[in-house]
Amino acid sequence: EFPLIAFSPDYYRNNIIKDNKFSIGYCGHIMHGRKKYLEILHKSNIKTDYIIRRGFWAPGIDKNVARKEYFENMENNIYIFCYRGAGNFSYRFYETLMMGRIPVFIDTDCVIPNIDILLDSDACVYIKEKDITNDSYIIDKINDYNEKNKDKKDIIQKNNRLLWEKYYSP
């Protein structure tokens, strides 16, 4: 078996966040186990910027409007919460790299091509779901990553875009 990337049109507008703003964005539904992690983040000391939808593909909202809001949410936050969908992969993970943002990726034993390159490059906050023993584990991992990379988040954003172009773009 060979994992494939998730394909998406390129919405990148070369918008790198240069200040040290620390917020986690998310636009989508809360099914498939996402709700508990989104609540953990929201109740923590970390600023969250969520747009919660009633289901997959924002039912009841014009799809062009929903897509625009989705990518604006990514543009407005350095960190983006990424978790699996109905399949054991995260479409949002690839789109986050495309947008030059930093994924907060909860890995449910997903299959991601070239994951070793991502992990060796500080491209994401990588959390194995099986290692989560309590709520503070997630918060500690994010805070540790943020502190370690506080002066180079603009570089990481640029590098994430380059990683997407090299390994994950159509």
mmCIF file with all atom_site columns, N, CA and C in Angstrom, residues 4 8 18 24 27 42 45 61 64 67 100-101 108 118 125 127-128 131-132 141 143 160 163 167:
data_model
loop_
_atom_site.group_PDB
_atom_site.id
_atom_site.type_symbol
_atom_site.label_atom_id
_atom_site.label_alt_id
_atom_site.label_comp_id
_atom_site.label_asym_id
_atom_site.label_entity_id
_atom_site.label_seq_id
_atom_site.pdbx_PDB_ins_code
_atom_site.Cartn_x
_atom_site.Cartn_y
_atom_site.Cartn_z
_atom_site.occupancy
_atom_site.B_iso_or_equiv
_atom_site.pdbx_formal_charge
_atom_site.auth_seq_id
_atom_site.auth_comp_id
_atom_site.auth_asym_id
_atom_site.auth_atom_id
_atom_site.pdbx_PDB_model_num
ATOM 1  N N  . LEU A 1 4   ? -1.479  8.258  -0.445 1.00 0.00 ? 4   LEU A N  1
ATOM 2  C CA . LEU A 1 4   ? -1.512  9.386  -1.355 1.00 0.00 ? 4   LEU A CA 1
ATOM 3  C C  . LEU A 1 4   ? -1.867  10.642 -0.581 1.00 0.00 ? 4   LEU A C  1
ATOM 4  N N  . SER A 1 8   ? -5.962  19.495 -3.317 1.00 0.00 ? 8   SER A N  1
ATOM 5  C CA . SER A 1 8   ? -6.752  20.703 -3.106 1.00 0.00 ? 8   SER A CA 1
ATOM 6  C C  . SER A 1 8   ? -6.247  21.779 -4.054 1.00 0.00 ? 8   SER A C  1
ATOM 7  N N  . LYS A 1 18  ? 3.717   37.528 10.846 1.00 0.00 ? 18  LYS A N  1
ATOM 8  C CA . LYS A 1 18  ? 5.048   37.868 11.337 1.00 0.00 ? 18  LYS A CA 1
ATOM 9  C C  . LYS A 1 18  ? 5.094   38.179 12.822 1.00 0.00 ? 18  LYS A C  1
ATOM 10 N N  . ILE A 1 24  ? -4.956  29.168 17.941 1.00 0.00 ? 24  ILE A N  1
ATOM 11 C CA . ILE A 1 24  ? -5.217  27.955 17.166 1.00 0.00 ? 24  ILE A CA 1
ATOM 12 C C  . ILE A 1 24  ? -6.568  28.122 16.474 1.00 0.00 ? 24  ILE A C  1
ATOM 13 N N  . CYS A 1 27  ? -11.982 25.499 11.601 1.00 0.00 ? 27  CYS A N  1
ATOM 14 C CA . CYS A 1 27  ? -13.274 25.726 10.972 1.00 0.00 ? 27  CYS A CA 1
ATOM 15 C C  . CYS A 1 27  ? -13.772 24.372 10.484 1.00 0.00 ? 27  CYS A C  1
ATOM 16 N N  . HIS A 1 42  ? -9.967  24.929 23.972 1.00 0.00 ? 42  HIS A N  1
ATOM 17 C CA . HIS A 1 42  ? -10.755 26.126 24.265 1.00 0.00 ? 42  HIS A CA 1
ATOM 18 C C  . HIS A 1 42  ? -10.750 26.468 25.755 1.00 0.00 ? 42  HIS A C  1
ATOM 19 N N  . ASN A 1 45  ? -5.331  27.937 28.432 1.00 0.00 ? 45  ASN A N  1
ATOM 20 C CA . ASN A 1 45  ? -4.833  29.308 28.350 1.00 0.00 ? 45  ASN A CA 1
ATOM 21 C C  . ASN A 1 45  ? -4.509  29.723 26.914 1.00 0.00 ? 45  ASN A C  1
ATOM 22 N N  . ILE A 1 61  ? -25.081 26.352 4.488  1.00 0.00 ? 61  ILE A N  1
ATOM 23 C CA . ILE A 1 61  ? -24.292 27.543 4.143  1.00 0.00 ? 61  ILE A CA 1
ATOM 24 C C  . ILE A 1 61  ? -23.823 27.397 2.703  1.00 0.00 ? 61  ILE A C  1
ATOM 25 N N  . ASN A 1 64  ? -19.419 28.311 -1.395 1.00 0.00 ? 64  ASN A N  1
ATOM 26 C CA . ASN A 1 64  ? -18.375 29.305 -1.665 1.00 0.00 ? 64  ASN A CA 1
ATOM 27 C C  . ASN A 1 64  ? -18.089 30.150 -0.428 1.00 0.00 ? 64  ASN A C  1
ATOM 28 N N  . ARG A 1 67  ? -16.237 27.849 2.167  1.00 0.00 ? 67  ARG A N  1
ATOM 29 C CA . ARG A 1 67  ? -14.830 27.635 1.780  1.00 0.00 ? 67  ARG A CA 1
ATOM 30 C C  . ARG A 1 67  ? -14.004 28.887 2.048  1.00 0.00 ? 67  ARG A C  1
ATOM 31 N N  . GLY A 1 100 ? 0.830   27.498 4.520  1.00 0.00 ? 100 GLY A N  1
ATOM 32 C CA . GLY A 1 100 ? 1.993   27.965 5.257  1.00 0.00 ? 100 GLY A CA 1
ATOM 33 C C  . GLY A 1 100 ? 1.711   28.161 6.730  1.00 0.00 ? 100 GLY A C  1
ATOM 34 N N  . ARG A 1 101 ? 0.869   27.315 7.284  1.00 0.00 ? 101 ARG A N  1
ATOM 35 C CA . ARG A 1 101 ? 0.557   27.393 8.698  1.00 0.00 ? 101 ARG A CA 1
ATOM 36 C C  . ARG A 1 101 ? 1.109   26.171 9.412  1.00 0.00 ? 101 ARG A C  1
ATOM 37 N N  . THR A 1 108 ? -3.989  9.759  14.786 1.00 0.00 ? 108 THR A N  1
ATOM 38 C CA . THR A 1 108 ? -4.767  8.569  15.168 1.00 0.00 ? 108 THR A CA 1
ATOM 39 C C  . THR A 1 108 ? -4.227  7.349  14.436 1.00 0.00 ? 108 THR A C  1
ATOM 40 N N  . LEU A 1 118 ? 8.585   15.729 7.904  1.00 0.00 ? 118 LEU A N  1
ATOM 41 C CA . LEU A 1 118 ? 7.833   16.719 8.681  1.00 0.00 ? 118 LEU A CA 1
ATOM 42 C C  . LEU A 1 118 ? 8.294   16.759 10.125 1.00 0.00 ? 118 LEU A C  1
ATOM 43 N N  . VAL A 1 125 ? 3.088   20.600 15.361 1.00 0.00 ? 125 VAL A N  1
ATOM 44 C CA . VAL A 1 125 ? 2.950   20.074 16.717 1.00 0.00 ? 125 VAL A CA 1
ATOM 45 C C  . VAL A 1 125 ? 2.350   18.692 16.513 1.00 0.00 ? 125 VAL A C  1
ATOM 46 N N  . ILE A 1 127 ? 1.202   15.101 17.879 1.00 0.00 ? 127 ILE A N  1
ATOM 47 C CA . ILE A 1 127 ? 0.760   14.433 19.099 1.00 0.00 ? 127 ILE A CA 1
ATOM 48 C C  . ILE A 1 127 ? 0.134   13.098 18.721 1.00 0.00 ? 127 ILE A C  1
ATOM 49 N N  . LYS A 1 128 ? 0.714   12.015 19.206 1.00 0.00 ? 128 LYS A N  1
ATOM 50 C CA . LYS A 1 128 ? 0.108   10.694 18.979 1.00 0.00 ? 128 LYS A CA 1
ATOM 51 C C  . LYS A 1 128 ? -1.061  10.538 19.947 1.00 0.00 ? 128 LYS A C  1
ATOM 52 N N  . ASP A 1 131 ? -0.721  8.477  23.056 1.00 0.00 ? 131 ASP A N  1
ATOM 53 C CA . ASP A 1 131 ? 0.119   8.993  24.138 1.00 0.00 ? 131 ASP A CA 1
ATOM 54 C C  . ASP A 1 131 ? -0.618  9.973  25.055 1.00 0.00 ? 131 ASP A C  1
ATOM 55 N N  . ILE A 1 132 ? -1.817  10.381 24.674 1.00 0.00 ? 132 ILE A N  1
ATOM 56 C CA . ILE A 1 132 ? -2.562  11.359 25.466 1.00 0.00 ? 132 ILE A CA 1
ATOM 57 C C  . ILE A 1 132 ? -3.138  10.660 26.699 1.00 0.00 ? 132 ILE A C  1
ATOM 58 N N  . LYS A 1 141 ? 2.313   19.967 25.196 1.00 0.00 ? 141 LYS A N  1
ATOM 59 C CA . LYS A 1 141 ? 3.000   19.762 23.905 1.00 0.00 ? 141 LYS A CA 1
ATOM 60 C C  . LYS A 1 141 ? 2.937   21.028 23.047 1.00 0.00 ? 141 LYS A C  1
ATOM 61 N N  . ASN A 1 143 ? 2.362   24.207 24.107 1.00 0.00 ? 143 ASN A N  1
ATOM 62 C CA . ASN A 1 143 ? 3.132   25.276 24.751 1.00 0.00 ? 143 ASN A CA 1
ATOM 63 C C  . ASN A 1 143 ? 4.630   25.049 24.609 1.00 0.00 ? 143 ASN A C  1
ATOM 64 N N  . ASN A 1 160 ? 6.947   25.361 5.770  1.00 0.00 ? 160 ASN A N  1
ATOM 65 C CA . ASN A 1 160 ? 5.790   24.476 5.599  1.00 0.00 ? 160 ASN A CA 1
ATOM 66 C C  . ASN A 1 160 ? 5.204   24.622 4.201  1.00 0.00 ? 160 ASN A C  1
ATOM 67 N N  . LEU A 1 163 ? 7.542   22.736 1.994  1.00 0.00 ? 163 LEU A N  1
ATOM 68 C CA . LEU A 1 163 ? 7.330   21.289 2.149  1.00 0.00 ? 163 LEU A CA 1
ATOM 69 C C  . LEU A 1 163 ? 6.102   20.842 1.364  1.00 0.00 ? 163 LEU A C  1
ATOM 70 N N  . TYR A 1 167 ? 6.485   18.083 -1.507 1.00 0.00 ? 167 TYR A N  1
ATOM 71 C CA . TYR A 1 167 ? 6.050   16.719 -1.204 1.00 0.00 ? 167 TYR A CA 1
ATOM 72 C C  . TYR A 1 167 ? 4.539   16.492 -1.249 1.00 0.00 ? 167 TYR A C  1
#
